[in-house]
Amino acid sequence: MSEPVLYGAAYSVYVRTARLVLAEKGVTYRLEEVDVFAPGGAPAEHWARHPFGRIPAFEHDGFRLYETGAITRYVDEAFAGPPLQPADARQRARMNQAISVLDNYAYRCLVWDIFVERVRAPANGRTPDEARIAAALPLARTCLAALPDIMGEAPFLAGAAVSLADLHAAPIFVYLAMAPEGRELLAREAPLAAWWERVKARPSLAETRSPLEA
Ligand SMILES: N[C@@H](CCC(=O)N[C@@H](CS)C(=O)NCC(=O)O)C(=O)O
């Protein structure tokens, strides 16, 4: 079987989730740079891989996929390496619940409303939209309370071992922790802060470092 190809950019949260999964599985792959935020949008050939023009897209031996959750589950199931989905039905449900929370509530609020406004706006010479940041904080607090609730007493979001849920969350938390508001939110949730210390120390995080990290 040939080496899989991941299409995307190293700064992207969702591309990094797929890369973290590949790294944790020990799969060698090629990252082909696609910048969807370039002036003019995604390059023409990328729309054939992803009808919504997003990243990542993925190809393995002619099998093409898009949507991070589909890519990560495929990589976990099609390749050797440590399993990244709990065998137990209830723990797997917790993993899927955490991923849904991250996709549907956390990503936009923690990354776009807080990180992009507080950290990226000034880096790009723009004044942060304080109203947008303030408006995001209640939902951010809800997200950061929901995750430890899902985790319970376990060291990782879905049990005793790292799972797709932790790898889905990690790129979001890297960026969130770069904003003072994000660090304050994390400090209010001691079990989640302890989880983050465990996750951020994993070699896969260092291997997939974003160019936007300080
Ligand atoms: N539902 C998609 C989301 C992917 C996504 O939103 N990727 C971002 C980069 S992190 C993107 O491509 N954004 C481009 C845009 O919003 O136009 C997935 O799970 O893969």
Short mmCIF file of C-alpha atoms and ligand atoms in Angstrom, two decimals:
data_model
loop_
_atom_site.label_atom_id
_atom_site.label_comp_id
_atom_site.label_asym_id
_atom_site.label_seq_id
_atom_site.Cartn_x
_atom_site.Cartn_y
_atom_site.Cartn_z
CA MET A 1 0.00 0.00 0.00
CA SER A 2 1.23 3.47 -0.80
CA GLU A 3 1.81 6.37 1.56
CA PRO A 4 -1.36 8.41 2.23
CA VAL A 5 -1.50 12.05 1.19
CA LEU A 6 -3.05 14.73 3.34
CA TYR A 7 -4.00 17.96 1.57
CA GLY A 8 -3.99 21.03 3.76
CA ALA A 9 -1.96 23.61 5.64
CA ALA A 10 0.16 23.22 8.77
CA TYR A 11 -1.62 26.15 10.50
CA SER A 12 -5.06 24.50 10.21
CA VAL A 13 -6.76 23.09 13.31
CA TYR A 14 -8.50 20.30 11.41
CA VAL A 15 -5.45 19.37 9.34
CA ARG A 16 -3.47 19.13 12.56
CA THR A 17 -6.03 16.73 14.05
CA ALA A 18 -5.56 14.42 11.07
CA ARG A 19 -1.76 14.80 11.34
CA LEU A 20 -1.86 14.02 15.08
CA VAL A 21 -3.78 10.83 14.37
CA LEU A 22 -1.31 9.80 11.65
CA ALA A 23 1.59 10.58 14.01
CA GLU A 24 0.07 8.67 16.96
CA LYS A 25 -0.52 5.66 14.66
CA GLY A 26 3.05 5.87 13.35
CA VAL A 27 1.85 6.23 9.74
CA THR A 28 4.18 7.97 7.31
CA TYR A 29 2.33 10.31 4.99
CA ARG A 30 2.89 13.27 2.72
CA LEU A 31 1.43 16.68 3.55
CA GLU A 32 0.61 18.50 0.32
CA GLU A 33 0.20 22.19 1.04
CA VAL A 34 -3.17 23.68 0.13
CA ASP A 35 -3.91 27.18 1.40
CA VAL A 36 -7.66 27.78 1.44
CA PHE A 37 -7.20 31.28 2.84
CA ALA A 38 -4.96 32.46 -0.02
CA PRO A 39 -6.34 35.43 -1.96
CA GLY A 40 -8.77 33.90 -4.44
CA GLY A 41 -9.57 30.98 -2.11
CA ALA A 42 -8.74 27.30 -2.50
CA PRO A 43 -6.90 26.38 -5.72
CA ALA A 44 -9.14 25.07 -8.52
CA GLU A 45 -7.88 21.46 -8.28
CA HIS A 46 -8.75 21.32 -4.56
CA TRP A 47 -12.49 21.63 -5.25
CA ALA A 48 -12.36 18.19 -6.92
CA ARG A 49 -11.06 16.75 -3.64
CA HIS A 50 -13.41 18.70 -1.36
CA PRO A 51 -16.72 20.07 -2.71
CA PHE A 52 -16.89 22.55 0.21
CA GLY A 53 -13.37 23.88 -0.42
CA ARG A 54 -12.14 23.08 3.09
CA ILE A 55 -9.07 21.33 4.47
CA PRO A 56 -8.09 18.58 5.11
CA ALA A 57 -8.69 16.23 2.20
CA PHE A 58 -7.07 12.80 2.13
CA GLU A 59 -6.11 10.12 -0.37
CA HIS A 60 -4.89 6.58 0.18
CA ASP A 61 -4.32 4.20 -2.74
CA GLY A 62 -6.96 6.00 -4.81
CA PHE A 63 -9.44 6.16 -1.90
CA ARG A 64 -10.40 9.79 -1.43
CA LEU A 65 -11.96 11.22 1.72
CA TYR A 66 -12.83 14.57 3.23
CA GLU A 67 -14.21 15.50 6.68
CA THR A 68 -11.74 15.14 9.51
CA GLY A 69 -13.90 12.71 11.53
CA ALA A 70 -14.10 10.33 8.57
CA ILE A 71 -10.36 10.63 7.88
CA THR A 72 -9.31 10.00 11.48
CA ARG A 73 -11.62 7.00 11.92
CA TYR A 74 -10.39 5.53 8.64
CA VAL A 75 -6.74 6.00 9.63
CA ASP A 76 -7.38 4.41 13.00
CA GLU A 77 -9.12 1.40 11.49
CA ALA A 78 -7.07 0.88 8.29
CA PHE A 79 -3.57 1.12 9.75
CA ALA A 80 -1.61 -0.73 12.42
CA GLY A 81 -0.60 1.11 15.57
CA PRO A 82 -2.27 1.79 18.89
CA PRO A 83 -6.10 1.87 18.68
CA LEU A 84 -7.42 5.41 19.09
CA GLN A 85 -11.09 4.50 19.68
CA PRO A 86 -12.18 2.82 22.92
CA ALA A 87 -13.51 -0.74 22.51
CA ASP A 88 -16.18 -0.14 25.15
CA ALA A 89 -19.44 1.17 23.63
CA ARG A 90 -20.03 3.76 26.35
CA GLN A 91 -16.49 5.13 26.26
CA ARG A 92 -16.69 5.27 22.45
CA ALA A 93 -19.96 7.20 22.80
CA ARG A 94 -18.17 9.64 25.15
CA MET A 95 -15.41 10.04 22.55
CA ASN A 96 -17.98 10.80 19.83
CA GLN A 97 -19.84 13.16 22.17
CA ALA A 98 -16.64 15.13 22.88
CA ILE A 99 -15.84 15.34 19.15
CA SER A 100 -19.35 16.66 18.44
CA VAL A 101 -19.00 19.30 21.16
CA LEU A 102 -15.66 20.36 19.68
CA ASP A 103 -17.03 20.53 16.11
CA ASN A 104 -20.38 22.12 16.83
CA TYR A 105 -19.76 24.48 19.75
CA ALA A 106 -16.06 24.85 20.59
CA TYR A 107 -14.16 25.31 17.32
CA ARG A 108 -15.74 28.55 16.11
CA CYS A 109 -15.98 30.12 19.53
CA LEU A 110 -12.53 29.18 20.90
CA VAL A 111 -10.53 29.50 17.68
CA TRP A 112 -12.26 32.17 15.58
CA ASP A 113 -13.88 34.35 18.23
CA ILE A 114 -11.12 34.22 20.85
CA PHE A 115 -7.78 33.12 19.34
CA VAL A 116 -8.11 34.79 15.94
CA GLU A 117 -9.41 38.04 17.42
CA ARG A 118 -7.01 38.25 20.39
CA VAL A 119 -3.84 36.81 18.81
CA ARG A 120 -4.07 36.82 15.02
CA ALA A 121 -5.81 40.17 14.54
CA PRO A 122 -2.96 42.21 16.11
CA ALA A 123 -0.36 40.00 14.40
CA ASN A 124 -2.01 40.99 11.11
CA GLY A 125 -2.23 44.69 12.04
CA ARG A 126 -5.94 44.62 12.87
CA THR A 127 -7.64 45.76 16.09
CA PRO A 128 -9.28 42.83 17.93
CA ASP A 129 -13.07 42.86 17.91
CA GLU A 130 -13.58 43.14 21.68
CA ALA A 131 -17.36 42.73 21.39
CA ARG A 132 -16.89 39.43 19.52
CA ILE A 133 -14.46 38.16 22.17
CA ALA A 134 -16.77 39.18 25.03
CA ALA A 135 -19.78 37.61 23.33
CA ALA A 136 -17.86 34.31 22.93
CA LEU A 137 -16.96 33.91 26.59
CA PRO A 138 -20.23 32.39 27.90
CA LEU A 139 -20.21 29.66 25.23
CA ALA A 140 -16.47 29.16 25.79
CA ARG A 141 -17.15 28.59 29.51
CA THR A 142 -19.88 26.10 28.66
CA CYS A 143 -17.54 24.20 26.33
CA LEU A 144 -14.76 24.10 28.90
CA ALA A 145 -17.17 22.82 31.55
CA ALA A 146 -18.75 20.21 29.24
CA LEU A 147 -15.45 18.52 28.34
CA PRO A 148 -14.34 17.59 31.89
CA ASP A 149 -17.91 16.49 32.53
CA ILE A 150 -17.62 14.05 29.62
CA MET A 151 -14.13 12.99 30.80
CA GLY A 152 -15.24 12.20 34.37
CA GLU A 153 -12.38 10.74 36.43
CA ALA A 154 -10.44 9.48 33.38
CA PRO A 155 -7.05 10.94 32.43
CA PHE A 156 -8.13 11.41 28.78
CA LEU A 157 -11.41 12.62 27.29
CA ALA A 158 -12.67 9.09 26.58
CA GLY A 159 -10.93 6.90 29.11
CA ALA A 160 -7.54 5.63 30.17
CA ALA A 161 -5.83 6.02 26.79
CA VAL A 162 -5.50 8.87 24.33
CA SER A 163 -8.29 8.76 21.72
CA LEU A 164 -9.50 10.59 18.63
CA ALA A 165 -11.31 13.01 20.96
CA ASP A 166 -8.08 14.24 22.58
CA LEU A 167 -6.46 14.62 19.16
CA HIS A 168 -9.51 16.51 17.89
CA ALA A 169 -9.29 18.85 20.87
CA ALA A 170 -5.54 19.41 20.99
CA PRO A 171 -5.11 21.84 18.04
CA ILE A 172 -8.01 23.94 19.37
CA PHE A 173 -6.43 24.09 22.85
CA VAL A 174 -2.98 25.00 21.48
CA TYR A 175 -4.52 28.13 19.99
CA LEU A 176 -6.89 28.83 22.88
CA ALA A 177 -3.97 28.77 25.36
CA MET A 178 -2.19 31.46 23.32
CA ALA A 179 -4.91 33.98 24.29
CA PRO A 180 -5.00 35.35 27.87
CA GLU A 181 -8.77 34.74 27.95
CA GLY A 182 -8.12 31.11 27.01
CA ARG A 183 -5.57 30.64 29.79
CA GLU A 184 -8.01 32.15 32.29
CA LEU A 185 -10.82 29.87 31.10
CA LEU A 186 -8.56 26.82 31.44
CA ALA A 187 -7.35 27.85 34.89
CA ARG A 188 -11.00 27.76 36.10
CA GLU A 189 -11.29 24.07 35.14
CA ALA A 190 -8.58 22.21 37.10
CA PRO A 191 -9.22 18.69 35.70
CA LEU A 192 -9.24 20.04 32.14
CA ALA A 193 -6.05 22.04 32.80
CA ALA A 194 -4.41 18.82 34.09
CA TRP A 195 -5.66 16.96 30.98
CA TRP A 196 -4.15 19.70 28.79
CA GLU A 197 -0.75 19.36 30.52
CA ARG A 198 -0.82 15.61 29.71
CA VAL A 199 -1.91 16.05 26.09
CA LYS A 200 0.36 18.94 25.16
CA ALA A 201 3.43 16.97 26.30
CA ARG A 202 2.84 14.23 23.71
CA PRO A 203 5.56 13.94 21.03
CA SER A 204 2.86 14.11 18.32
CA LEU A 205 2.15 17.73 19.33
CA ALA A 206 5.82 18.68 18.87
CA GLU A 207 5.91 16.79 15.53
CA THR A 208 2.96 18.78 14.18
CA ARG A 209 3.82 22.23 15.53
CA SER A 210 1.82 25.01 13.87
CA PRO A 211 3.68 27.93 12.28
CA LEU A 212 1.31 30.19 14.25
CA GLU A 213 2.59 28.94 17.63
CA ALA A 214 4.64 31.43 19.61
N1 LIG B 1 -16.11 19.86 8.79
C1 LIG B 1 -14.76 20.02 8.28
C2 LIG B 1 -14.21 21.34 8.77
C3 LIG B 1 -12.88 21.66 8.16
C4 LIG B 1 -12.56 23.14 8.28
O1 LIG B 1 -13.41 23.98 8.60
N2 LIG B 1 -11.30 23.47 7.96
C5 LIG B 1 -10.92 24.86 7.95
C6 LIG B 1 -9.46 25.03 8.30
S1 LIG B 1 -9.14 24.56 9.98
C7 LIG B 1 -11.13 25.40 6.55
O2 LIG B 1 -10.90 24.70 5.59
N3 LIG B 1 -11.58 26.64 6.45
C8 LIG B 1 -11.75 27.27 5.19
C9 LIG B 1 -13.00 28.11 5.12
O3 LIG B 1 -13.67 28.26 6.14
O4 LIG B 1 -13.27 28.61 4.03
C10 LIG B 1 -13.90 18.85 8.74
O5 LIG B 1 -14.23 18.22 9.75
O6 LIG B 1 -12.90 18.55 8.08
#
